[in-house]
Short mmCIF file of C-alpha atoms and ligand atoms in Angstrom, two decimals:
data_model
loop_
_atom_site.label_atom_id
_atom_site.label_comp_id
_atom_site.label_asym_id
_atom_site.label_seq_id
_atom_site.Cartn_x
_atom_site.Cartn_y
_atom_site.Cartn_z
CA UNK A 1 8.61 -11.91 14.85
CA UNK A 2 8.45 -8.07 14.76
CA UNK A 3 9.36 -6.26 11.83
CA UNK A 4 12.68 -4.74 13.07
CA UNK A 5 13.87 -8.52 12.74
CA UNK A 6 14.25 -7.98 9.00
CA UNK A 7 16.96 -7.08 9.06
CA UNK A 8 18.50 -9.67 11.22
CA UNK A 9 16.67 -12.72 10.00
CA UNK A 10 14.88 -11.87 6.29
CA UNK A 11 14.24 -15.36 5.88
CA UNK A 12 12.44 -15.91 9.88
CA UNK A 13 10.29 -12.89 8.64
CA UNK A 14 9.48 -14.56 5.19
CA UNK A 15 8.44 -17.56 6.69
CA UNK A 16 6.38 -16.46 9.62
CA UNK A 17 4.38 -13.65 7.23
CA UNK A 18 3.25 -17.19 4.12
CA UNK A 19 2.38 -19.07 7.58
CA UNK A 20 -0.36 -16.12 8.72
CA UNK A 21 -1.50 -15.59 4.83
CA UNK A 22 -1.76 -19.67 4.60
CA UNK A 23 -3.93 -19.13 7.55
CA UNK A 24 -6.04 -16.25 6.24
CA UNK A 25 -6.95 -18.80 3.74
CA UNK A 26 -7.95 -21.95 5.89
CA UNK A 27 -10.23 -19.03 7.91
CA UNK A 28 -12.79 -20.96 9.98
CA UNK A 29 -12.02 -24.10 8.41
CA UNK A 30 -15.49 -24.07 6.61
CA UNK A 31 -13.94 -23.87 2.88
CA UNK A 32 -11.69 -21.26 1.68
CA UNK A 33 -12.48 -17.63 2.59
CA UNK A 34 -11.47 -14.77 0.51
CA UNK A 35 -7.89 -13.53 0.76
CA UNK A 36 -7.70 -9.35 1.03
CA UNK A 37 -5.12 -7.64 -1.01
CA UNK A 38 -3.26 -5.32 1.38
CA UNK A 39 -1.78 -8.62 3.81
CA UNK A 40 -1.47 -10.45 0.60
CA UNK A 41 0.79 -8.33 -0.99
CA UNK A 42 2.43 -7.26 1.82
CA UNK A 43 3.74 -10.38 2.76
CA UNK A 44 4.98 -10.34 -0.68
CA UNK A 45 7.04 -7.47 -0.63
CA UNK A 46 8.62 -8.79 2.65
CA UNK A 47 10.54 -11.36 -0.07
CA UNK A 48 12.15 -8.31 -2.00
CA UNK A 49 14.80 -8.35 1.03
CA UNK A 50 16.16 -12.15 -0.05
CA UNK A 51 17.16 -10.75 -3.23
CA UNK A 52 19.88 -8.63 -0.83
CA UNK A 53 21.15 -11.70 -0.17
CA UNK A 54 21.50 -13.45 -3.57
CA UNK A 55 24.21 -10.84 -4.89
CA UNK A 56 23.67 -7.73 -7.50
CA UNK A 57 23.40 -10.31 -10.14
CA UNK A 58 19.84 -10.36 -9.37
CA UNK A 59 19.07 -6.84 -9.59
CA UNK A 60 17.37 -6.93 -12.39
CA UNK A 61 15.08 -9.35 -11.03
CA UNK A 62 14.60 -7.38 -7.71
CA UNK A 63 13.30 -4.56 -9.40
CA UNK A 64 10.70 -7.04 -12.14
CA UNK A 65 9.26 -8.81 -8.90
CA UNK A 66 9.09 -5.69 -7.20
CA UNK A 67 7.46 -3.30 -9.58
CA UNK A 68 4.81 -6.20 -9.67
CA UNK A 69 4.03 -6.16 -5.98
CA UNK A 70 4.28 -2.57 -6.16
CA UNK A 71 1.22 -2.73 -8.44
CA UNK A 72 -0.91 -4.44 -6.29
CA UNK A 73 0.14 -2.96 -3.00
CA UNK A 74 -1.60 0.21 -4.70
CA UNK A 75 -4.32 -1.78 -6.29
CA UNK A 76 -5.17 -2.75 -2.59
CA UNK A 77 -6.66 0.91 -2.07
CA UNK A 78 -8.98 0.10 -4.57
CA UNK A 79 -9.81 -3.29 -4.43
CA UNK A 80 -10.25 -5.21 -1.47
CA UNK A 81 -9.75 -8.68 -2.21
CA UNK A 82 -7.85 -11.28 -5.03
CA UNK A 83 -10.87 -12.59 -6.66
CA UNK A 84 -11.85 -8.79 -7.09
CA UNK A 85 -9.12 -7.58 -9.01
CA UNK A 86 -9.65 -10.79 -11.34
CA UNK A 87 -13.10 -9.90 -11.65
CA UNK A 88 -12.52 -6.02 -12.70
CA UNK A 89 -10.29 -7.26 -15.56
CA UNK A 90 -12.54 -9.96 -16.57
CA UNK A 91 -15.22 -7.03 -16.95
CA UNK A 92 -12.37 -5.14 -18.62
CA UNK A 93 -10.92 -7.89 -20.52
CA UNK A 94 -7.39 -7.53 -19.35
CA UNK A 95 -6.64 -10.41 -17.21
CA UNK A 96 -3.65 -11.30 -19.93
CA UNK A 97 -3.27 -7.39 -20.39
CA UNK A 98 0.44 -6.15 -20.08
CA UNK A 99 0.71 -4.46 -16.62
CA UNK A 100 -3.02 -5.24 -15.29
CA UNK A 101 -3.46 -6.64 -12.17
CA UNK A 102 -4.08 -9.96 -12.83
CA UNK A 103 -0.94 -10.15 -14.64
CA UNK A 104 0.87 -8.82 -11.88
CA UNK A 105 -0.68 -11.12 -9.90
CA UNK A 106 0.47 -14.31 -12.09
CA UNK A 107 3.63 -13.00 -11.79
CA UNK A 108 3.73 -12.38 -8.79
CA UNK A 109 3.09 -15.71 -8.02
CA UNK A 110 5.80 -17.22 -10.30
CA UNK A 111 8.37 -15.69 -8.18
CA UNK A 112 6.35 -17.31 -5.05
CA UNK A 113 6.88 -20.65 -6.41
CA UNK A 114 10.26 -19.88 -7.44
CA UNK A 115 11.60 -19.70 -4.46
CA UNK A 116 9.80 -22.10 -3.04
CA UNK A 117 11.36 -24.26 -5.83
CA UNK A 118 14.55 -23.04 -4.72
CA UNK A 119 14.54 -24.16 -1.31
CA UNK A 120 13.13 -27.48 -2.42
CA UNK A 121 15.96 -28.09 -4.28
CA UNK A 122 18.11 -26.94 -1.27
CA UNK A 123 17.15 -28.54 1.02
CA UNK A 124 17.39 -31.86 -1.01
CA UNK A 125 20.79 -32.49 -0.37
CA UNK A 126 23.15 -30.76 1.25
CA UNK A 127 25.55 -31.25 -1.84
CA UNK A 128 23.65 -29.21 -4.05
CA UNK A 129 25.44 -25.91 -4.81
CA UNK A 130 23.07 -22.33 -4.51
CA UNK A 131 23.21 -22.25 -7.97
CA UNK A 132 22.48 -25.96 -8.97
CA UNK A 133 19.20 -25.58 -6.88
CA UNK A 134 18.63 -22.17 -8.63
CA UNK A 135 19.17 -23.43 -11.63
CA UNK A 136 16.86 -26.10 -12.02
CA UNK A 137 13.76 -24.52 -9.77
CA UNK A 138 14.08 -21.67 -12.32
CA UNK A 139 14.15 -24.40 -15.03
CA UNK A 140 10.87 -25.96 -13.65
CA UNK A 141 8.85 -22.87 -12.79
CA UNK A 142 10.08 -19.85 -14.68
CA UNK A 143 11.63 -20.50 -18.05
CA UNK A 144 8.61 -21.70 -19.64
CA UNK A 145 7.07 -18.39 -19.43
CA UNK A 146 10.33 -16.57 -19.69
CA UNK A 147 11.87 -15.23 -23.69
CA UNK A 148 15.05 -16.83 -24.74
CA UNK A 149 16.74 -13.28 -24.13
CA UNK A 150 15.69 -13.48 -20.47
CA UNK A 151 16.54 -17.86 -20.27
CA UNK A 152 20.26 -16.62 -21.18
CA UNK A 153 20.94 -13.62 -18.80
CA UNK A 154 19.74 -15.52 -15.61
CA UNK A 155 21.36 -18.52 -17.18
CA UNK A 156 24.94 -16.11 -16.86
CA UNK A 157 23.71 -14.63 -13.66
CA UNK A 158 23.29 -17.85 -12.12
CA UNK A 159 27.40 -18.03 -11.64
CA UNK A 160 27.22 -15.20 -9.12
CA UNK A 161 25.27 -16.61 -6.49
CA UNK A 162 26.69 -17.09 -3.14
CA UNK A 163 28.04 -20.43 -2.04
CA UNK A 164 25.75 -22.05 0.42
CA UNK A 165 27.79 -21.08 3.39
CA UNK A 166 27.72 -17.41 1.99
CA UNK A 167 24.17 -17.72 2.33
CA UNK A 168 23.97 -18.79 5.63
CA UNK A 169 26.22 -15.80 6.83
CA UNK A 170 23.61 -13.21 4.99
CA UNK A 171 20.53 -14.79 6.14
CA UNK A 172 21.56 -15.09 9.75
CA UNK A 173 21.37 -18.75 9.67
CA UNK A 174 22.35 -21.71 10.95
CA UNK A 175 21.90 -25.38 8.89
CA UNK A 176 19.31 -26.22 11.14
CA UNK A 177 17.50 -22.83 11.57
CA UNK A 178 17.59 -22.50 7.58
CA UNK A 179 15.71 -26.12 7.43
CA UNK A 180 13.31 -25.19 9.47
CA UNK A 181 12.63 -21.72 8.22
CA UNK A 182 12.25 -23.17 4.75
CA UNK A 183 10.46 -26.08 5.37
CA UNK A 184 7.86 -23.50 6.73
CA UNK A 185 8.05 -21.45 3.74
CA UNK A 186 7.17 -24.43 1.30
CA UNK A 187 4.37 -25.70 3.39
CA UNK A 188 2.60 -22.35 3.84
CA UNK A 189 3.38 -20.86 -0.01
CA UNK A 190 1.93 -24.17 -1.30
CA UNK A 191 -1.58 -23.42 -0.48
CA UNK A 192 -1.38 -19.92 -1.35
CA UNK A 193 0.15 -20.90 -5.00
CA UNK A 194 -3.16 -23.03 -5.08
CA UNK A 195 -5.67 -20.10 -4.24
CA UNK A 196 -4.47 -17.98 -6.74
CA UNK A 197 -3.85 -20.49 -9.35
CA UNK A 198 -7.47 -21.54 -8.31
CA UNK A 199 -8.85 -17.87 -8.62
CA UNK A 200 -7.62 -18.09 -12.37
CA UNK A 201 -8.98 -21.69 -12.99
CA UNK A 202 -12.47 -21.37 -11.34
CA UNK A 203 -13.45 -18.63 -13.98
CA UNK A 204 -11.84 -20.89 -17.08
CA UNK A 205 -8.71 -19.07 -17.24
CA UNK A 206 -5.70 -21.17 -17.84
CA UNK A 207 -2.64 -20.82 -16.89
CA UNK A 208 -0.48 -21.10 -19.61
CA UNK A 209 1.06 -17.61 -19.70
C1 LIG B 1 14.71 -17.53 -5.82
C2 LIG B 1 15.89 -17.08 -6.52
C3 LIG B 1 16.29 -17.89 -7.60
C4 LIG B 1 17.43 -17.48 -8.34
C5 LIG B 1 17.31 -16.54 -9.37
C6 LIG B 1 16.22 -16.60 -10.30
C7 LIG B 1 16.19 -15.39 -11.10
C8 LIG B 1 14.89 -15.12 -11.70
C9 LIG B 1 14.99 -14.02 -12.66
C10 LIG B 1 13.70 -13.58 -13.16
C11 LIG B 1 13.91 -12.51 -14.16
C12 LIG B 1 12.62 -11.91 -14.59
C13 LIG B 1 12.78 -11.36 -15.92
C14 LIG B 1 11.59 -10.67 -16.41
C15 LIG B 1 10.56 -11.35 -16.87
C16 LIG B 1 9.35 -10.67 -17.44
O1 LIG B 1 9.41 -10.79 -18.82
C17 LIG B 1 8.12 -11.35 -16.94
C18 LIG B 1 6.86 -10.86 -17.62
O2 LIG B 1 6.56 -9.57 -17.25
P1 LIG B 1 5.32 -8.80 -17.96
O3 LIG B 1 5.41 -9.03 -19.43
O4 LIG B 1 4.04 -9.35 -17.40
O5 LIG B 1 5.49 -7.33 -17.58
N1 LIG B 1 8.06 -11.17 -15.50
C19 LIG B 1 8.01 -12.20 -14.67
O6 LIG B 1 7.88 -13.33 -15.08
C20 LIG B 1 8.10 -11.92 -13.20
C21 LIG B 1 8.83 -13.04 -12.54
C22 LIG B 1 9.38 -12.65 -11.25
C23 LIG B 1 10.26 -13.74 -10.79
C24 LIG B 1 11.38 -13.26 -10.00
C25 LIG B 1 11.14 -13.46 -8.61
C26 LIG B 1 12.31 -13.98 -7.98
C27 LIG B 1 12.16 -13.92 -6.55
C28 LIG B 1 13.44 -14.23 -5.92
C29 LIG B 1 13.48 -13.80 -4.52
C30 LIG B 1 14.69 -14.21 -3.81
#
């Protein structure tokens, strides 16, 4: 897919860009290899364009995830690779430092297995409203890291998402098309989720923030 799809299919282009970082990671097939920033976090900021598609509700959210991949897709002039930014602010002590890169990265990753969550729950049955599956894959991934304040306004923004059909519509979908797309979003994210959780638990960090 070339990037000019975005437009046309966000979702196609979401799916297709986890699918060639999940393969950056498998490498030659002789144990992990080390992911680089720049096609990391690029990939990343190809997801800002579902938010389009979820209504203004989730501006606010747009702009969090965002600002976070923003951060590293400038943090990828510096350092070359995941495991290096983890390393500068173990040096540094700042791994749990407000707005250091290994923060970022966490986050970043939350909203990576949000939406994998998400389409999970979607896709496991087609009776399940936009915002039931919302609801709960925010339930399992985000609120336990998330401040009552924050629990309460997605809680309220939750009622403006698009019906399913809506959804379709914006993402240039069909029923089966969107099956397919996701189902190749969850199986590429999942082993990405796992490298960087693994980055954090290799050195005895937990991940618990
Ligand atoms: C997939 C769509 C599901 C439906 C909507 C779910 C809405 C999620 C709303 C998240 C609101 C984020 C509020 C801000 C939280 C911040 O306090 C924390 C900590 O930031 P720090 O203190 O480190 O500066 N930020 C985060 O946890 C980032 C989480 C980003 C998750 C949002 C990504 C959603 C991606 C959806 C793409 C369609």
């Amino acid at each position: 897919l070339e990037v000019g799809a975005a437009a046309a299919r966000p979702l196609a282009v979401v799916a297709a860009a986890f699918e060639d970082i999940s393969r950056m990671i498998d490498g030659d097939g002789e144990g992990p290899c080390d992911l680089r920033l720049a096609p990391f976090s690029s990939a990343c900021s190809l997801v800002t364009v579902l938010f389009g598609c979820l209504g203004f509700a989730f501006k606010f959210a747009e702009l969090e995830y965002s600002s976070k991949v923003n951060d590293l897709i400038e943090a990828s002039n510096t350092y070359d690779t995941l495991s290096s930014i983890l390393e500068h602010d173990i040096a540094n002590d700042s791994v749990r430092k407000q707005g250091s890169h290994s923060r970022n990265l966490r986050r970043v990753r939350l909203g990576l297995d949000l939406i994998k969550a998400l389409f999970e729950q979607y896709l496991s049955s087609s009776d399940c409203s936009l915002k039931e599956a919302a609801s709960t894959a925010y339930d399992q991934v985000c609120a336990p890291f998330h401040a009552w304040t924050i629990r309460k306004a997605v809680g309220a923004g939750m009622y403006a998402l698009p019906t399913r059909d809506q959804l379709l519509l914006r993402l240039n979908e069909t029923d089966a098309s969107v099956k397919k797309e996701m189902e190749k979003y969850i199986d590429s994210s999942r082993p990405v989720i796992e490298y960087i959780d693994n980055l954090f638990l290799s050195r005895n960090i937990t991940l618990d923030w």
